[in-house]
Each structure stands twice: as C-alpha cells, then as structure tokens.
XYZ file of C-alpha atoms in Angstrom:
194
model
C 32.779 -2.729 -9.499
C 29.524 -0.742 -8.545
C 28.384 -0.730 -11.886
C 28.648 -4.770 -12.291
C 26.776 -4.687 -9.182
C 24.515 -2.851 -10.480
C 23.934 -4.312 -13.854
C 23.574 -7.557 -12.021
C 20.789 -5.494 -9.327
C 18.716 -4.122 -12.412
C 18.548 -7.734 -14.353
C 17.403 -9.052 -10.882
C 14.675 -7.077 -10.813
C 13.622 -6.370 -14.618
C 13.150 -10.885 -13.760
C 11.129 -10.223 -10.933
C 9.208 -7.994 -12.019
C 8.549 -10.124 -15.287
C 7.856 -13.899 -13.688
C 7.891 -13.201 -9.955
C 10.622 -13.402 -7.034
C 10.699 -17.218 -7.383
C 12.120 -16.634 -10.757
C 15.378 -14.948 -8.979
C 17.616 -18.135 -9.496
C 21.809 -17.442 -9.558
C 21.618 -19.080 -13.140
C 18.659 -16.809 -14.447
C 20.025 -13.755 -13.105
C 22.978 -14.547 -14.284
C 22.660 -14.771 -17.750
C 19.869 -11.726 -17.936
C 23.046 -9.505 -16.753
C 24.929 -11.496 -19.469
C 27.622 -12.500 -17.175
C 28.771 -15.851 -15.507
C 27.558 -17.392 -12.579
C 30.749 -16.994 -10.611
C 30.551 -13.244 -11.174
C 27.266 -12.920 -9.627
C 28.641 -14.895 -6.643
C 31.387 -12.758 -6.384
C 28.932 -9.660 -5.538
C 26.666 -11.907 -4.449
C 27.714 -14.581 -2.010
C 24.693 -16.104 -1.024
C 21.242 -16.227 -2.972
C 19.817 -14.706 0.150
C 21.942 -11.725 -0.323
C 20.950 -11.221 -3.910
C 16.945 -11.685 -2.508
C 17.958 -9.112 -0.030
C 19.361 -6.634 -2.228
C 16.362 -6.927 -4.787
C 13.745 -6.255 -2.481
C 15.320 -3.489 -0.794
C 15.943 -2.064 -4.121
C 12.164 -2.882 -4.841
C 11.097 -1.053 -1.780
C 12.677 1.904 -2.079
C 11.090 2.139 -5.148
C 8.048 1.317 -4.664
C 8.176 3.128 -0.769
C 9.297 6.437 -1.816
C 9.460 10.256 0.949
C 6.437 11.496 -1.032
C 6.092 14.823 0.379
C 7.405 14.549 3.561
C 9.775 16.998 3.503
C 7.067 19.491 2.153
C 6.496 21.449 5.244
C 3.516 23.540 3.364
C 1.420 20.576 3.670
C 0.265 19.819 7.401
C 2.394 16.988 9.100
C -0.075 14.763 9.891
C -1.002 14.490 6.792
C 2.591 13.888 4.853
C 3.307 11.033 7.635
C -0.043 9.466 7.097
C 0.236 9.585 3.480
C 3.952 7.601 3.529
C 2.601 5.494 6.379
C -0.272 4.512 3.719
C 2.105 2.685 1.166
C 2.716 -0.132 3.936
C -1.256 -0.733 2.686
C -3.020 -1.531 0.040
C -3.226 1.216 -2.476
C -7.318 0.762 -3.531
C -9.890 -1.045 -2.591
C -9.626 -2.985 -6.187
C -5.888 -4.335 -4.521
C -7.289 -5.149 -0.945
C -7.225 -8.758 -1.875
C -4.150 -9.944 -3.609
C -2.179 -7.573 -1.499
C -3.091 -8.507 1.492
C -2.310 -12.352 0.932
C 0.816 -11.266 -0.652
C 1.409 -10.203 3.431
C 0.490 -13.377 4.611
C 2.365 -15.481 2.739
C 5.554 -13.495 2.837
C 5.009 -13.698 6.633
C 4.609 -17.675 6.192
C 7.136 -18.061 4.457
C 9.330 -16.484 6.756
C 8.091 -17.671 10.114
C 5.252 -20.371 9.344
C 5.523 -24.177 9.550
C 8.587 -25.182 7.431
C 9.988 -21.784 7.412
C 13.762 -21.735 5.758
C 16.677 -19.762 7.949
C 16.644 -17.543 4.972
C 13.432 -16.501 4.441
C 13.182 -16.206 8.262
C 16.579 -13.549 8.053
C 15.196 -11.968 5.050
C 12.043 -11.094 6.566
C 13.602 -9.672 9.610
C 15.411 -7.734 6.971
C 13.002 -6.199 5.098
C 11.180 -5.862 8.826
C 14.136 -3.457 9.654
C 14.003 -1.715 5.923
C 10.346 -0.747 6.620
C 10.999 0.981 10.337
C 13.781 2.557 8.544
C 11.760 4.219 6.146
C 9.018 4.970 9.278
C 12.267 6.296 11.153
C 13.506 8.304 8.311
C 9.823 9.987 7.997
C 9.565 11.059 11.920
C 13.049 12.220 11.591
C 11.870 14.835 8.776
C 9.324 15.465 11.647
C 11.533 15.590 14.494
C 13.798 18.279 12.776
C 10.363 20.487 12.368
C 9.853 20.036 16.142
C 6.565 17.961 15.194
C 7.978 14.921 16.739
C 10.078 14.219 19.414
C 13.156 13.366 18.429
C 13.867 11.053 21.640
C 10.299 8.582 20.101
C 11.232 8.713 16.787
C 12.081 4.954 16.930
C 10.051 3.879 19.719
C 6.949 5.726 17.475
C 8.480 4.261 14.044
C 8.090 0.596 15.662
C 4.363 1.733 16.875
C 3.423 2.937 13.070
C 4.692 -0.143 11.999
C 2.831 -2.617 14.270
C -0.129 -0.523 13.354
C 0.245 -1.406 9.705
C 0.401 -4.972 10.013
C -2.681 -4.906 12.566
C -4.685 -3.148 9.913
C -3.283 -5.586 7.023
C -5.503 -8.217 9.594
C -7.892 -6.578 10.102
C -8.546 -6.387 5.940
C -7.521 -9.697 6.089
C -10.494 -10.195 8.039
C -12.976 -8.176 6.437
C -13.158 -6.396 9.287
C -12.698 -2.840 7.886
C -12.369 -1.385 4.262
C -9.642 0.524 3.165
C -11.236 4.066 3.699
C -11.699 3.082 7.539
C -8.127 1.831 7.477
C -7.066 5.337 6.182
C -9.449 7.349 9.048
C -7.450 5.418 11.477
C -4.035 6.022 10.274
C -4.607 9.585 9.945
C -6.166 9.755 14.265
C -2.886 7.853 14.375
C -0.980 9.930 13.006
C -2.632 12.746 14.201
C -1.398 11.360 17.677
C 1.537 11.363 17.161
C 2.906 15.208 15.447
C 2.324 17.939 18.227
C 0.194 20.081 17.792
C -2.447 18.050 15.840
C -5.838 16.890 16.518
C-alpha cells in the first residue's frame, strides 16, 4: 500500500518538475503513475491532498538539514546556512524566486484566493516552521538555544525570512546584505555567539 502511494508521489514529482505544479491534475498524475484515477483518489481523496503531499516532499528534498548536526561547526553558522535555504540561493535567482514567493502568497491570501490554496499555503507555512523547529531543536539539545523558546524562535526566523524576501522584492537590499542580517539574527539567537 505504501509502495503505491510512493509510486503516485514520484509520478507527481516528475510531472511537477517537468511541467510545473499546475500540471498536477488527477488524470495526468494517474496516467504518469500507470494507474486509474479511482486508485489515485483512494490514496489522495482530494486534489489538495495530492498537492500538499507533493509540496511537502519537494520541501523536504530542497530544504535538507545540511550541517545542523555537525557540532564541529559554530552553531550560528549551521543555523544561518539552514535558514538561508528559505531565500534565493544566488543573485541570479532573486527575481525569479521573489516573484514565485509573491505569487504563492497571492494565490493563498489575495483577492479571489480559494480555500484549497489558502489551506495549502498554511500547511506549507507549518512545514517551514517545522524545519526551523527541528534545526533549533538540535541546537537546543547541544545547549546553544533555550528549549522552551524553540517554537517562538522558529516563528521569528520564519518571519525574518519573509521580511527579507520583501526587502529583496523592493530592491532595498541585495542577497549578501540579507545573509549578513540573517547571520546577525542567528548570532543573537545562539547562546555565546556574537
């Protein structure tokens, strides 16, 4: 049973990679997976269930833990590197990724946004917060972050990354300035780092 679900998810991921997330219709994914639409609906009763599962898998693949558990590296550096994954990886990609980010926000909360789009964006936000909480949890276990402040700090880091995306969109900062500001924030979060 889990194998069939994985087969569907892999087919959907391939299709999304080739043609974009908009290509994830039940019919197209079922065809790519070599199954009937009713079988796909058994595993993913609603289109939004499939979209979320694909988005979740994509996020976990594109936002790994990197070196967060490598205690030979400074904790501020590890946290900064992980958090930078929520921002464009290079100056060449700033415009494209800022546009995609703004489009996603608009699709979830803008005029005419549908309930499914809003729920998907909220679930993705929670996944993002979960990534920050996991990284901060590693640092808390090492004594670099207060365990009782992990959830609040994850929220702050997420909000900071969203704010940096706005600053990039407005042309107020460049990617190097964003990295420096994120390093400063991470230094304030991690005990003993300045």
